[in-house]
Amino acid sequence: LVVGLRDNMTITDLDLSHNKISDRGSRALCKCLGKDSVITRLSLCDNHIHSEGGKFLGRALQSNFSLIDLNMRLNRLGEKGGCYIFEGLKSNSGLVSLNISGNGLGDGSGQGEAVRVFAAMLRVNACLKSVDMSSNSLGAEGGVVLRDSLEENTNLLVLDTRINKIAPEVVLSIKELLLRNEETLKAKKSRQPAKPPPRKNTVEQEK
């Protein structure tokens, strides 16, 4: 499959979910995600990908310009693997949607490194619009870290933090900040000048 995808110029949506590709398969797949890749949507749900696979994907994200949607739900990245992904996204300018739910990014204490690297990434990434971080045991303190990072990010519109034991008042603050971003985006669009109508090509008939 990977050999066939190396020279791929037609397949843009690739769903390899539930195939147990593991870290080894993840490494091979990343060879198809270079700067010349045309894949825009990639789903790798439930594939037994651990931190090692996350390292290869993080590296690929640093130089990939085509991917706009990445679904890594229900893998086993853990804290270390999550850090690799988020570090890669610091220099990525294409990904719009990321689902990384159910990957064991935290231990419930809120002291984990992954949520802090994610927060640092949000402060510099201007492209992400939607992130699913649900079911990752981020803990109460992890929720505070997320909220504080959103104070400096005006681009993210969706952040799913369900099943993370985040305090209700922090969840409410996160929702308010996301609403602020949405309203800011609407205001920017309303200030943009209307596009002029396309000019009609006319051919003067010879008399």
PDB file of C-alpha atoms in Angstrom, residues 8 24-25 36 92 130 150 168 193:
ATOM      1  CA  ASN A   8       0.028   8.974  -5.557  1.00  0.00           C
ATOM      2  CA  ARG A  24       5.803   0.151  12.127  1.00  0.00           C
ATOM      3  CA  GLY A  25       2.964   0.886   9.731  1.00  0.00           C
ATOM      4  CA  ASP A  36       4.672  16.597  -2.195  1.00  0.00           C
ATOM      5  CA  ASN A  92       2.522  23.133  10.579  1.00  0.00           C
ATOM      6  CA  SER A 130     -11.161  22.153  15.610  1.00  0.00           C
ATOM      7  CA  LEU A 150      -6.954  29.982  24.616  1.00  0.00           C
ATOM      8  CA  PRO A 168     -17.400  22.942  35.263  1.00  0.00           C
ATOM      9  CA  PRO A 193     -14.963  44.210   1.010  1.00  0.00           C
TER      10      PRO A 193
END
